[in-house]
Coordinates of C-alpha atoms (C1' of nucleotides) in Angstrom, one line a residue:
Chain B
X1 CA 11.4 -38.4 4.1
X2 CA 14.7 -39.9 3.3
X3 CA 15.0 -39.4 -0.7
X4 CA 14.7 -35.6 1.0
X5 CA 17.6 -36.1 2.8
X6 CA 19.3 -37.7 0.0
X7 CA 18.9 -34.6 -2.7
X8 CA 19.6 -32.1 -0.5
X9 CA 23.2 -33.6 0.8
X10 CA 23.6 -34.2 -3.3
X11 CA 22.6 -30.6 -3.8
X12 CA 25.1 -28.1 -5.5
X13 CA 24.2 -24.1 -4.7
X14 CA 26.7 -23.4 -7.1
X15 CA 25.7 -25.2 -9.5
X16 CA 23.2 -22.1 -10.2
X17 CA 24.8 -18.8 -12.1
X18 CA 25.9 -16.2 -9.3
X19 CA 23.1 -13.4 -8.4
X20 CA 23.5 -10.9 -6.1
X21 CA 21.4 -9.4 -3.4
X22 CA 21.6 -6.4 -1.9
X23 CA 19.6 -4.7 0.8
X24 CA 19.6 -1.4 0.0
X25 CA 17.8 1.7 2.6
X26 CA 16.0 4.5 2.2
X27 CA 16.7 6.3 5.6
X28 CA 14.2 9.2 5.8
X29 CA 14.5 11.9 8.7
X30 CA 13.3 15.6 9.1
X31 CA 16.1 18.4 8.9
X32 CA 16.0 21.8 9.5
X33 CA 12.2 22.0 7.9
X34 CA 13.5 19.8 5.2
X35 CA 12.2 15.9 4.6
X36 CA 16.1 14.0 4.4
X37 CA 17.4 10.9 2.3
X38 CA 20.6 9.2 4.3
X39 CA 23.0 9.2 1.2
X40 CA 26.8 8.0 1.0
X41 CA 28.9 8.9 -1.0
X42 CA 31.0 5.6 -3.1
X43 CA 34.6 5.6 -3.0
X44 CA 34.7 2.6 -5.2
X45 CA 33.7 1.4 -8.6
X46 CA 31.3 1.1 -10.0
X47 CA 29.9 4.6 -9.7
X48 CA 32.9 6.2 -8.7
X49 CA 32.3 9.2 -6.2
X50 CA 28.3 9.0 -7.0
X51 CA 25.8 9.0 -4.2
X52 CA 23.8 6.3 -3.5
X53 CA 21.9 4.4 -0.9
X54 CA 23.4 2.8 1.8
X55 CA 23.5 -1.4 1.4
X56 CA 25.4 -4.2 1.6
X57 CA 25.5 -7.3 0.6
X58 CA 23.4 -10.7 1.6
X59 CA 25.9 -12.5 3.5
X60 CA 26.7 -15.5 5.5
X61 CA 28.0 -15.1 8.8
X62 CA 29.7 -17.6 11.5
X63 CA 28.1 -19.1 14.4
X64 CA 28.3 -21.8 16.5
X65 CA 26.7 -23.8 14.1
X66 CA 29.0 -23.1 11.0
X67 CA 27.8 -20.7 8.3
X68 CA 24.4 -18.7 8.6
X69 CA 22.8 -16.7 6.6
X70 CA 21.6 -13.5 7.2
X71 CA 18.1 -12.3 7.1
X72 CA 17.5 -9.6 4.5
X73 CA 16.2 -7.9 7.2
X74 CA 19.1 -8.0 8.9
X75 CA 21.6 -6.8 6.5
X76 CA 19.3 -3.6 6.1
X77 CA 19.7 -2.8 9.6
X78 CA 23.7 -3.4 8.7
X79 CA 23.9 -1.0 6.0
X80 CA 22.0 1.5 8.0
X81 CA 25.0 0.8 11.3
X82 CA 27.7 -0.2 9.1
X83 CA 27.9 3.1 6.3
X84 CA 26.1 5.4 8.8
X85 CA 29.8 4.9 11.0
X86 CA 27.6 2.9 13.5
X87 CA 29.6 0.7 15.8
X88 CA 27.6 -3.0 15.4
X89 CA 27.0 -2.9 18.9
X90 CA 24.3 0.3 19.2
X91 CA 22.4 -1.7 16.3
X92 CA 19.9 -2.6 18.7
X93 CA 20.1 0.7 20.2
X94 CA 19.7 3.1 16.0
X95 CA 16.5 0.9 16.1
X96 CA 15.2 1.9 19.0
X97 CA 12.0 4.6 17.7
X98 CA 12.9 4.0 14.3
X99 CA 10.6 2.2 11.8
X100 CA 11.5 -0.2 9.4
X101 CA 9.3 -1.5 6.5
X102 CA 10.5 -3.1 3.1
X103 CA 9.5 -1.3 -0.3
X104 CA 10.5 -3.6 -2.8
X105 CA 12.8 -5.6 -5.2
X106 CA 14.5 -4.1 -8.1
X107 CA 16.2 -6.3 -10.6
X108 CA 16.4 -4.9 -13.6
X109 CA 19.8 -6.4 -15.7
X110 CA 21.7 -4.3 -16.2
X111 CA 21.6 -2.3 -12.9
X112 CA 24.4 -3.5 -11.3
X113 CA 27.2 -3.3 -14.4
X114 CA 29.3 -6.0 -12.2
X115 CA 26.8 -8.6 -12.5
X116 CA 22.8 -9.5 -11.8
X117 CA 22.0 -7.8 -8.3
X118 CA 18.4 -7.8 -7.3
X119 CA 17.7 -5.4 -4.3
X120 CA 15.3 -5.0 -1.8
X121 CA 15.2 -1.8 -1.0
X122 CA 14.0 -1.6 2.2
X123 CA 12.5 2.2 4.5
X124 CA 13.8 3.7 7.7
X125 CA 11.6 6.8 8.8
X126 CA 13.3 8.3 12.5
X127 CA 13.1 11.5 14.3
X128 CA 16.8 11.7 14.5
X129 CA 19.4 9.2 13.1
X130 CA 22.4 9.9 14.7
X131 CA 25.6 11.7 12.4
X132 CA 26.1 9.7 9.9
X133 CA 30.2 9.4 9.2
X134 CA 31.7 7.4 6.0
X135 CA 31.7 3.9 7.0
X136 CA 33.3 0.8 4.8
X137 CA 33.8 1.5 1.2
X138 CA 32.1 4.8 0.9
X139 CA 34.2 8.6 1.8
X140 CA 31.0 10.3 2.6
X141 CA 27.5 10.4 4.6
X142 CA 25.0 12.7 4.8
X143 CA 21.7 13.8 4.8
X144 CA 20.9 15.4 1.5
X145 CA 17.1 16.7 1.7
X146 CA 15.2 15.2 -0.7
X147 CA 14.7 18.0 -3.2
X148 CA 18.4 18.4 -3.9
X149 CA 18.2 15.3 -5.9
X150 CA 15.8 17.1 -8.7
X151 CA 13.5 13.6 -9.1
X152 CA 11.2 14.0 -12.1
X153 CA 8.1 12.6 -12.7
X154 CA 9.4 10.1 -14.2
X155 CA 11.5 8.6 -11.6
X156 CA 15.1 9.8 -13.0
X157 CA 17.3 13.3 -11.8
X158 CA 17.0 16.7 -13.5
X159 CA 20.7 18.2 -13.0
X160 CA 22.4 18.1 -9.4
X161 CA 24.9 18.5 -7.1
X162 CA 23.6 14.7 -5.5
X163 CA 23.9 12.3 -8.6
X164 CA 22.2 8.7 -7.8
X165 CA 24.4 5.6 -8.7
X166 CA 22.9 3.0 -10.3
X167 CA 18.9 3.1 -10.3
X168 CA 18.4 4.8 -6.8
X169 CA 16.7 8.0 -8.0
X170 CA 14.2 5.9 -8.8
X171 CA 14.3 3.5 -5.6
X172 CA 14.1 6.8 -3.6
X173 CA 11.3 8.2 -6.1
X174 CA 9.8 5.4 -4.4
X175 CA 10.2 5.0 -0.9
X176 CA 8.5 8.9 -1.0
X177 CA 5.8 8.2 -2.9
X178 CA 5.6 5.5 -0.4
X179 CA 5.5 7.7 3.1
X180 CA 3.5 10.2 1.1
X181 CA 1.1 7.1 1.2
X182 CA 1.5 5.9 4.4
X183 CA 0.7 9.3 6.0
X184 CA -2.5 9.6 5.3
X185 CA -4.0 6.3 6.3
X186 CA -1.5 5.6 9.1
X187 CA 0.2 6.9 12.5
X188 CA 3.7 6.8 10.6
X189 CA 4.3 10.5 11.5
X190 CA 4.7 9.2 14.6
X191 CA 7.6 7.9 13.9
X192 CA 9.1 11.2 12.2
X193 CA 9.0 12.7 16.3
X194 CA 10.8 12.1 19.2
X195 CA 8.6 9.9 21.9
X196 CA 6.0 12.4 23.0
X197 CA 5.5 15.4 21.0
X198 CA 2.5 17.9 19.9
X199 CA -0.3 17.6 17.6
X200 CA 1.9 20.3 16.1
X201 CA 4.7 18.6 15.6
X202 CA 2.5 16.2 14.1
X203 CA 1.7 18.5 12.1
X204 CA 4.5 20.1 10.6
X205 CA 5.6 16.5 9.5
X206 CA 2.4 16.0 7.2
X207 CA 3.5 19.8 6.0
X208 CA 7.0 19.1 5.3
X209 CA 6.1 16.2 3.3
X210 CA 2.9 17.1 2.1
X211 CA 4.8 20.6 0.9
X212 CA 1.4 21.9 2.1
X213 CA -0.6 23.5 4.8
X214 CA -2.5 22.3 6.7
X215 CA -5.7 23.6 9.0
X216 CA -4.6 23.3 12.4
X217 CA -7.5 23.1 14.7
X218 CA -9.1 20.5 12.0
X219 CA -5.9 18.3 12.3
X220 CA -6.1 17.6 16.1
X221 CA -9.9 17.0 15.4
X222 CA -8.9 14.1 12.9
X223 CA -6.1 12.4 14.3
X224 CA -7.9 12.5 18.2
X225 CA -10.6 10.6 16.6
X226 CA -8.5 7.7 14.8
X227 CA -8.8 5.9 17.9
X228 CA -5.8 4.7 20.2
X229 CA -3.5 6.5 17.6
X230 CA -2.6 9.0 20.3
X231 CA -2.3 8.8 24.3
X232 CA -2.1 12.5 26.0
X233 CA 0.4 11.9 28.6
X234 CA -1.2 14.6 30.7
X235 CA 2.0 17.2 30.7
X236 CA 2.6 19.8 28.3
X237 CA 5.5 21.2 27.0
X238 CA 7.4 23.6 29.5
X239 CA 7.0 26.1 27.5
X240 CA 5.6 27.7 24.8
X241 CA 6.8 29.1 20.8
X242 CA 10.0 32.1 21.0
X243 CA 7.0 34.6 19.8
X244 CA 4.7 33.6 22.7
X245 CA 2.2 31.1 22.4
X246 CA -0.2 29.0 24.7
X247 CA 1.2 25.7 25.9
X248 CA 0.7 22.2 23.9
X249 CA -0.5 19.4 25.5
X250 CA 2.1 16.1 24.7
X251 CA 1.1 13.0 23.4
X252 CA 2.8 9.7 22.9
X253 CA 2.1 6.7 20.1
X254 CA -0.8 4.8 20.8
X255 CA -1.6 1.2 20.6
X256 CA -2.9 1.7 16.8
X257 CA -1.1 2.1 13.5
X258 CA -3.9 3.1 11.5
X259 CA -5.2 6.1 10.9
X260 CA -9.2 6.0 9.9
X261 CA -10.8 7.7 8.6
X262 CA -7.6 8.9 6.6
X263 CA -6.4 12.6 5.8
X264 CA -6.4 12.4 2.1
X265 CA -4.2 14.9 -0.3
X266 CA -6.0 17.6 -1.5
X267 CA -5.0 17.1 -5.7
X268 CA -5.5 13.5 -5.2
X269 CA -9.0 13.8 -3.3
X270 CA -11.8 13.7 -5.9
X271 CA -9.5 11.1 -8.4
Chain E
X1 CA 36.7 6.1 -16.4
X2 CA 39.0 3.5 -17.8
X3 CA 39.1 3.2 -14.1
X4 CA 35.7 1.8 -14.0
X5 CA 36.6 -0.8 -17.1
X6 CA 39.3 -2.3 -15.7
X7 CA 37.5 -2.5 -12.1
X8 CA 34.5 -4.2 -14.5
X9 CA 36.8 -6.6 -16.3
X10 CA 38.8 -8.0 -13.1
X11 CA 35.5 -8.7 -11.1
X12 CA 34.9 -12.0 -10.3
X13 CA 30.9 -12.0 -9.3
X14 CA 31.5 -16.2 -8.2
X15 CA 33.9 -14.7 -5.5
X16 CA 30.5 -14.5 -3.4
X17 CA 29.0 -17.2 -2.0
X18 CA 25.5 -18.1 -3.8
X19 CA 21.9 -16.8 -3.8
X20 CA 19.5 -18.1 -5.9
X21 CA 16.8 -15.8 -6.4
X22 CA 12.8 -17.1 -7.7
X23 CA 9.8 -15.2 -8.3
X24 CA 6.8 -16.2 -7.1
X25 CA 3.0 -15.5 -8.2
X26 CA 0.3 -15.7 -5.9
X27 CA -1.9 -15.4 -9.0
X28 CA -6.2 -14.7 -7.9
X29 CA -9.3 -15.4 -9.6
X30 CA -13.1 -15.9 -9.1
X31 CA -14.2 -19.2 -10.0
X32 CA -17.9 -20.6 -8.9
X33 CA -17.8 -17.8 -6.7
X34 CA -15.3 -18.5 -4.7
X35 CA -12.0 -16.2 -4.7
X36 CA -9.0 -18.9 -6.4
X37 CA -5.2 -19.3 -5.8
X38 CA -3.1 -21.1 -8.8
X39 CA -1.4 -23.8 -6.9
X40 CA 1.2 -26.6 -8.5
X41 CA 1.5 -29.8 -6.5
X42 CA 5.6 -30.3 -6.5
X43 CA 6.9 -33.4 -8.0
X44 CA 10.5 -33.6 -6.6
X45 CA 12.3 -32.3 -3.5
X46 CA 12.3 -30.2 -1.2
X47 CA 8.3 -30.5 0.1
X48 CA 7.5 -33.6 -2.6
X49 CA 3.6 -33.8 -2.6
X50 CA 3.3 -30.6 -0.9
X51 CA 1.2 -27.4 -2.4
X52 CA 3.1 -24.5 -3.6
X53 CA 2.7 -21.7 -5.6
X54 CA 4.3 -21.5 -9.4
X55 CA 7.8 -19.7 -9.3
X56 CA 11.3 -19.9 -11.1
X57 CA 14.2 -18.6 -10.2
X58 CA 15.6 -16.0 -11.8
X59 CA 18.1 -17.3 -15.0
X60 CA 19.4 -16.8 -17.9
X61 CA 18.9 -17.1 -21.3
X62 CA 21.1 -16.8 -24.1
X63 CA 20.8 -13.8 -27.3
X64 CA 22.1 -12.7 -29.8
X65 CA 24.2 -10.6 -27.6
X66 CA 25.1 -14.1 -25.2
X67 CA 24.3 -14.4 -22.0
X68 CA 21.7 -11.6 -21.4
X69 CA 19.5 -11.8 -17.2
X70 CA 15.4 -11.7 -18.1
X71 CA 13.9 -9.0 -15.3
X72 CA 12.4 -10.5 -12.3
X73 CA 9.0 -9.6 -13.8
X74 CA 9.9 -11.9 -17.0
X75 CA 10.5 -14.7 -14.6
X76 CA 7.3 -13.8 -13.1
X77 CA 5.6 -14.3 -16.3
X78 CA 7.8 -17.4 -17.4
X79 CA 7.1 -19.3 -13.9
X80 CA 2.7 -18.3 -14.7
X81 CA 3.0 -20.1 -18.3
X82 CA 5.6 -22.8 -16.9
X83 CA 3.8 -24.1 -14.3
X84 CA 0.4 -23.6 -15.7
X85 CA 1.5 -26.2 -18.9
X86 CA 0.8 -22.6 -21.2
X87 CA 3.6 -21.9 -23.8
X88 CA 6.4 -19.9 -23.9
X89 CA 5.0 -18.2 -26.8
X90 CA 1.4 -17.9 -25.9
X91 CA 2.6 -15.6 -22.8
X92 CA 2.2 -12.2 -24.1
X93 CA -1.3 -13.4 -25.1
X94 CA -2.0 -14.4 -21.7
X95 CA -0.8 -11.2 -19.9
X96 CA -3.7 -10.0 -21.6
X97 CA -6.0 -8.1 -19.5
X98 CA -3.8 -9.7 -16.4
X99 CA -3.0 -7.3 -13.8
X100 CA 0.8 -8.4 -12.6
X101 CA 2.3 -6.3 -10.2
X102 CA 5.0 -7.0 -6.8
X103 CA 4.1 -8.0 -3.5
X104 CA 7.0 -8.3 -1.1
X105 CA 10.1 -10.0 -1.1
X106 CA 10.9 -13.4 1.2
X107 CA 14.7 -14.5 2.6
X108 CA 14.3 -15.2 5.4
X109 CA 17.3 -18.1 6.6
X110 CA 16.2 -21.3 6.7
X111 CA 13.1 -20.4 4.3
X112 CA 14.5 -23.4 1.9
X113 CA 16.8 -26.1 2.8
X114 CA 18.8 -26.1 0.0
X115 CA 20.2 -23.0 0.1
X116 CA 19.5 -18.9 0.8
X117 CA 16.7 -18.4 -1.7
X118 CA 15.2 -14.9 -1.6
X119 CA 11.4 -15.0 -3.4
X120 CA 10.2 -12.3 -4.5
X121 CA 6.3 -12.4 -4.9
X122 CA 3.9 -11.3 -7.9
X123 CA 0.8 -10.6 -7.5
X124 CA -1.7 -11.4 -10.8
X125 CA -5.1 -10.7 -11.0
X126 CA -7.3 -11.6 -13.5
X127 CA -10.9 -12.8 -15.3
X128 CA -10.2 -16.3 -16.3
X129 CA -7.3 -18.1 -17.0
X130 CA -6.7 -20.6 -19.3
X131 CA -6.8 -24.6 -17.9
X132 CA -4.0 -24.9 -15.7
X133 CA -1.9 -28.5 -16.0
X134 CA 0.5 -29.6 -14.6
X135 CA 4.6 -27.5 -15.7
X136 CA 8.4 -29.2 -15.3
X137 CA 8.9 -30.6 -11.6
X138 CA 4.9 -30.5 -10.9
X139 CA 2.5 -33.5 -10.9
X140 CA -0.5 -31.3 -10.6
X141 CA -1.9 -27.8 -11.0
X142 CA -5.4 -26.5 -10.1
X143 CA -7.5 -23.5 -9.0
X144 CA -7.8 -23.8 -4.9
X145 CA -10.2 -21.9 -2.9
X146 CA -8.7 -20.1 -0.2
X147 CA -11.1 -20.7 2.3
X148 CA -9.5 -24.2 1.7
X149 CA -6.0 -23.2 2.8
X150 CA -7.5 -22.7 6.6
X151 CA -5.1 -19.9 6.6
X152 CA -4.3 -18.6 10.6
X153 CA -4.1 -15.1 11.3
X154 CA -0.4 -16.4 11.7
X155 CA 0.0 -16.3 8.9
X156 CA -0.1 -20.1 8.9
X157 CA -2.2 -23.2 8.4
X158 CA -4.5 -25.1 10.2
X159 CA -5.4 -29.1 9.4
X160 CA -5.9 -28.9 5.7
X161 CA -6.1 -31.0 2.2
X162 CA -4.0 -28.9 0.6
X163 CA -0.6 -28.2 3.0
X164 CA 1.8 -25.4 1.7
X165 CA 5.3 -26.0 0.7
X166 CA 8.1 -23.3 1.9
X167 CA 6.6 -20.2 3.3
X168 CA 3.9 -20.3 1.1
X169 CA 1.2 -20.1 3.7
X170 CA 2.5 -16.6 4.4
X171 CA 2.9 -15.4 1.6
X172 CA -0.3 -16.1 -0.3
X173 CA -2.5 -14.6 3.6
X174 CA 0.3 -11.4 2.4
X175 CA -1.1 -11.0 -0.7
X176 CA -4.7 -11.6 -0.4
X177 CA -4.3 -8.9 2.6
X178 CA -3.0 -7.0 -0.1
X179 CA -5.6 -7.8 -2.4
X180 CA -8.8 -6.7 0.2
X181 CA -6.8 -3.8 0.7
X182 CA -6.3 -2.7 -3.1
X183 CA -9.9 -2.7 -3.5
X184 CA -10.9 0.2 -1.2
X185 CA -9.2 2.4 -2.7
X186 CA -8.2 1.0 -6.6
X187 CA -10.3 -0.1 -9.3
X188 CA -8.9 -3.3 -9.4
X189 CA -11.6 -4.9 -8.4
X190 CA -12.0 -4.9 -12.8
X191 CA -9.0 -7.0 -13.1
X192 CA -11.6 -10.2 -11.3
X193 CA -13.7 -9.4 -14.7
X194 CA -13.9 -9.2 -18.8
X195 CA -13.7 -6.3 -20.5
X196 CA -16.8 -5.5 -20.2
X197 CA -18.8 -6.1 -17.3
X198 CA -21.7 -4.8 -15.1
X199 CA -21.8 -3.3 -11.4
X200 CA -23.1 -6.5 -10.9
X201 CA -20.3 -8.2 -11.6
X202 CA -17.9 -5.6 -10.1
X203 CA -20.3 -5.3 -6.8
X204 CA -20.0 -9.4 -7.2
X205 CA -15.9 -9.6 -7.2
X206 CA -16.4 -7.3 -3.9
X207 CA -18.9 -9.4 -2.1
X208 CA -16.3 -12.3 -2.5
X209 CA -12.5 -11.2 -1.8
X210 CA -14.3 -9.3 1.5
X211 CA -16.8 -12.3 2.2
X212 CA -20.0 -9.4 2.4
X213 CA -23.1 -8.3 1.6
X214 CA -22.9 -4.9 -0.1
X215 CA -25.8 -2.5 -0.5
X216 CA -26.1 -2.3 -5.0
X217 CA -27.9 1.3 -5.4
X218 CA -25.3 3.2 -2.8
X219 CA -22.2 0.5 -4.3
X220 CA -23.6 2.3 -7.9
X221 CA -23.5 5.2 -7.2
X222 CA -19.8 5.7 -5.1
X223 CA -18.3 3.9 -8.1
X224 CA -20.0 5.7 -11.1
X225 CA -18.6 8.8 -8.3
X226 CA -14.8 8.1 -8.6
X227 CA -13.9 10.0 -12.1
X228 CA -12.6 8.5 -14.6
X229 CA -12.5 4.7 -13.8
X230 CA -15.2 3.0 -15.3
X231 CA -17.1 4.4 -18.7
X232 CA -20.7 3.5 -20.5
X233 CA -20.3 1.9 -22.6
X234 CA -24.1 2.7 -24.2
X235 CA -24.8 -1.3 -24.9
X236 CA -26.5 -3.3 -22.0
X237 CA -26.5 -7.5 -21.3
X238 CA -28.4 -9.7 -23.7
X239 CA -30.7 -10.3 -21.5
X240 CA -31.7 -10.2 -17.9
X241 CA -30.1 -12.7 -15.1
X242 CA -32.2 -16.7 -15.0
X243 CA -34.7 -15.8 -12.6
X244 CA -36.1 -11.9 -14.5
X245 CA -34.3 -9.2 -14.0
X246 CA -34.2 -6.4 -16.1
X247 CA -31.2 -5.7 -18.6
X248 CA -28.2 -4.0 -17.0
X249 CA -25.8 -1.7 -18.9
X250 CA -22.5 -2.4 -19.5
X251 CA -19.3 -0.7 -18.6
X252 CA -15.5 -1.1 -19.6
X253 CA -12.4 0.2 -17.7
X254 CA -11.3 4.0 -17.5
X255 CA -8.2 5.7 -17.8
X256 CA -7.9 5.3 -14.2
X257 CA -7.0 3.1 -11.3
X258 CA -8.0 4.9 -8.3
X259 CA -11.2 4.7 -7.1
X260 CA -11.7 8.4 -4.9
X261 CA -13.1 8.2 -2.5
X262 CA -12.5 5.0 -1.1
X263 CA -14.8 2.2 -0.3
X264 CA -14.0 1.4 3.8
X265 CA -14.8 -2.1 4.4
X266 CA -16.8 -2.0 7.3
X267 CA -14.7 -3.8 9.7
X268 CA -11.9 -1.0 9.1
X269 CA -14.3 2.2 9.9
X270 CA -13.8 3.7 12.7
X271 CA -10.5 2.1 13.2
Chain R
dC1 C1' -0.2 45.2 25.6
dG2 C1' 0.3 42.8 20.9
dA3 C1' 1.5 39.3 18.6
dA4 C1' 1.8 34.5 17.8
dT5 C1' 0.1 29.8 19.2
dA6 C1' -3.3 26.7 21.5
dG7 C1' -8.0 25.1 21.8
dT8 C1' -13.2 25.0 21.6
dG9 C1' -17.6 25.4 18.8
dT10 C1' -20.8 26.0 15.2
dC11 C1' -22.1 26.5 10.4
dT12 C1' -22.3 24.8 6.2
dG13 C1' -21.6 21.3 2.0
dT14 C1' -20.3 16.7 0.7
dA15 C1' -21.0 12.0 1.2
dA16 C1' -22.6 7.7 2.9
dG17 C1' -26.1 4.5 4.0
dA18 C1' -30.9 3.3 4.2
dC19 C1' -34.3 2.5 1.7
dA20 C1' -38.9 3.5 -0.4
dC21 C1' -39.9 3.4 -5.4
dT22 C1' -40.2 2.6 -10.7
dA23 C1' -38.7 0.4 -14.8
dT24 C1' -37.7 -3.9 -16.9
dT25 C1' -37.7 -8.3 -18.0
dC26 C1' -37.7 -13.5 -17.2
dC27 C1' -40.5 -17.7 -15.8
Chain F
dG1 C1' -49.0 -12.3 -13.0
dG2 C1' -44.6 -12.4 -10.0
dA3 C1' -40.6 -13.5 -8.6
dA4 C1' -36.5 -11.3 -9.2
dT5 C1' -32.8 -7.7 -11.3
dA6 C1' -31.7 -2.3 -12.2
dG7 C1' -32.0 2.1 -11.9
dT8 C1' -33.8 6.6 -9.4
dG9 C1' -34.5 9.3 -5.5
dT10 C1' -34.6 11.1 -0.6
dC11 C1' -34.3 11.1 3.9
dT12 C1' -30.9 10.8 7.9
dT13 C1' -26.6 11.4 9.8
dA14 C1' -21.7 12.1 9.9
dC15 C1' -18.0 14.4 9.8
dA16 C1' -14.6 17.8 6.7
dG17 C1' -13.7 22.4 5.9
dA18 C1' -14.2 26.8 7.4
dC19 C1' -13.9 29.9 10.7
dA20 C1' -15.0 32.8 14.9
dC21 C1' -14.2 32.8 19.2
dT22 C1' -11.6 31.8 24.0
dA23 C1' -7.4 30.4 26.8
dT24 C1' -2.2 30.8 27.0
dT25 C1' 2.2 32.5 27.7
dC26 C1' 6.3 35.1 25.5
dG27 C1' 8.6 39.6 25.0

DNA sequence: CGAATAGTGTCTGTAAGACACTATTCC
DNA sequence: GGAATAGTGTCTTACAGACACTATTCG
């Protein structure tokens, strides 16, 4: 393959017009009975002062073998770490118990006024990220209830306290749809709770993300009938709720991530 | 916002190290009772002589307002048109009745030996694309039965007549999974058949994509019970099959794209 | 004890899968 | 007529949703 070798030696990557790639993260968690997304307040143009998803340009870093590029997923993790004031050292730590997955890519011309930017959006689900604090290029970072974003069915925003930069309203909208859909047929809800949890904890996740009430006993029957989704620890909670009540059994994530048969949202049933 | 304006005026996009973005298309259709994917044979390095998905670098084109970049979707359509010998003029035409959707993005360092390349993969589903012919940079283009690719569960290839370039084995594997999954809960099967079709045509799509047998009458009951998925045209086929048989009713896609309740694949039922 | 929560048992309606049976149509 | 396909009717089983009832636990 000397042909291939010659070709590569003479290849000039800068012959192409520049495109930039970013990894943006839609991080979701549940706080105070509300579904919240992690946002940062931009401290520089473009969209200075508006709110945005934590994101980062895909970039090379130095290794002993010279310049080495990071993967999209690494860039997403770095965005989550940088912009929330977590040290790079704690990256493996914040990933413990945090579920990261790719959402979608966005590349409409003009979505970034600087140049053509393709953003690969990721989703992060977690029970409790550490308290955010502003990172480079941002003046603030906080968890914002998604209801406060006033997202419309057209994936835009109505008047809000948190105006979003770029096309991030659209990305967050898509991310929420993904999260709601995945609760139906996967064990994603377990990503929102701590390592051990009760069925009531899980039910609360569904009720908050879907904004519905769910019948407790049927819910328990359904989740426990899915094989290898939940594993009983044999332990119980140390006490009932403040208002009284029996102590409930504790569970842990099982080997399976699929919820079969699925729980279908009422509004979607019957097409 | 003069601050923003100043910032943009002085912004140099070439300050960033180069990344390239491509749109690659996993085009699927059914030919001769086989699920087939569109592949091109590369006629230049890298991976000269190996098979690849039709793809194209995201690039600017000239308009009356100067340089304007295309969207990811436009690049995907262009890849489908260019590399299959269809003229650019026929692009709207080939899109008639072809369903295009984004699959996933791939950006592992080293996946392209030339430079860092992020590929945004799209899926295209159609009843019958026009006959492919080699485009720029390719020596051949044809529909290859996915079974001939010998894809393994690890998203690699076993020995095959069609060795794939880059990480395209992985992309195709992911695309097939997506297609199989979407048959369960959407009307995607209608994208594989002509504008009017019989229930047997649809059933054949399921049987080929899932590689299973499906009970005809239960299948019909299921699809007809999904509201607004199919619309009876009132017409029948002009004749039965070669071997005899009653004439069957013809249907058209309805307004709905969701199949609710879903048809679950046997191997996935019960978790 | 009374209120609140966890968990079990049971009934009912819906629908999936299986299959028998009728209706056509080609050869 | 015989084979093949389209479409209908019905039986059985499984399970979702509803709800009554028991078991705990806190104040």
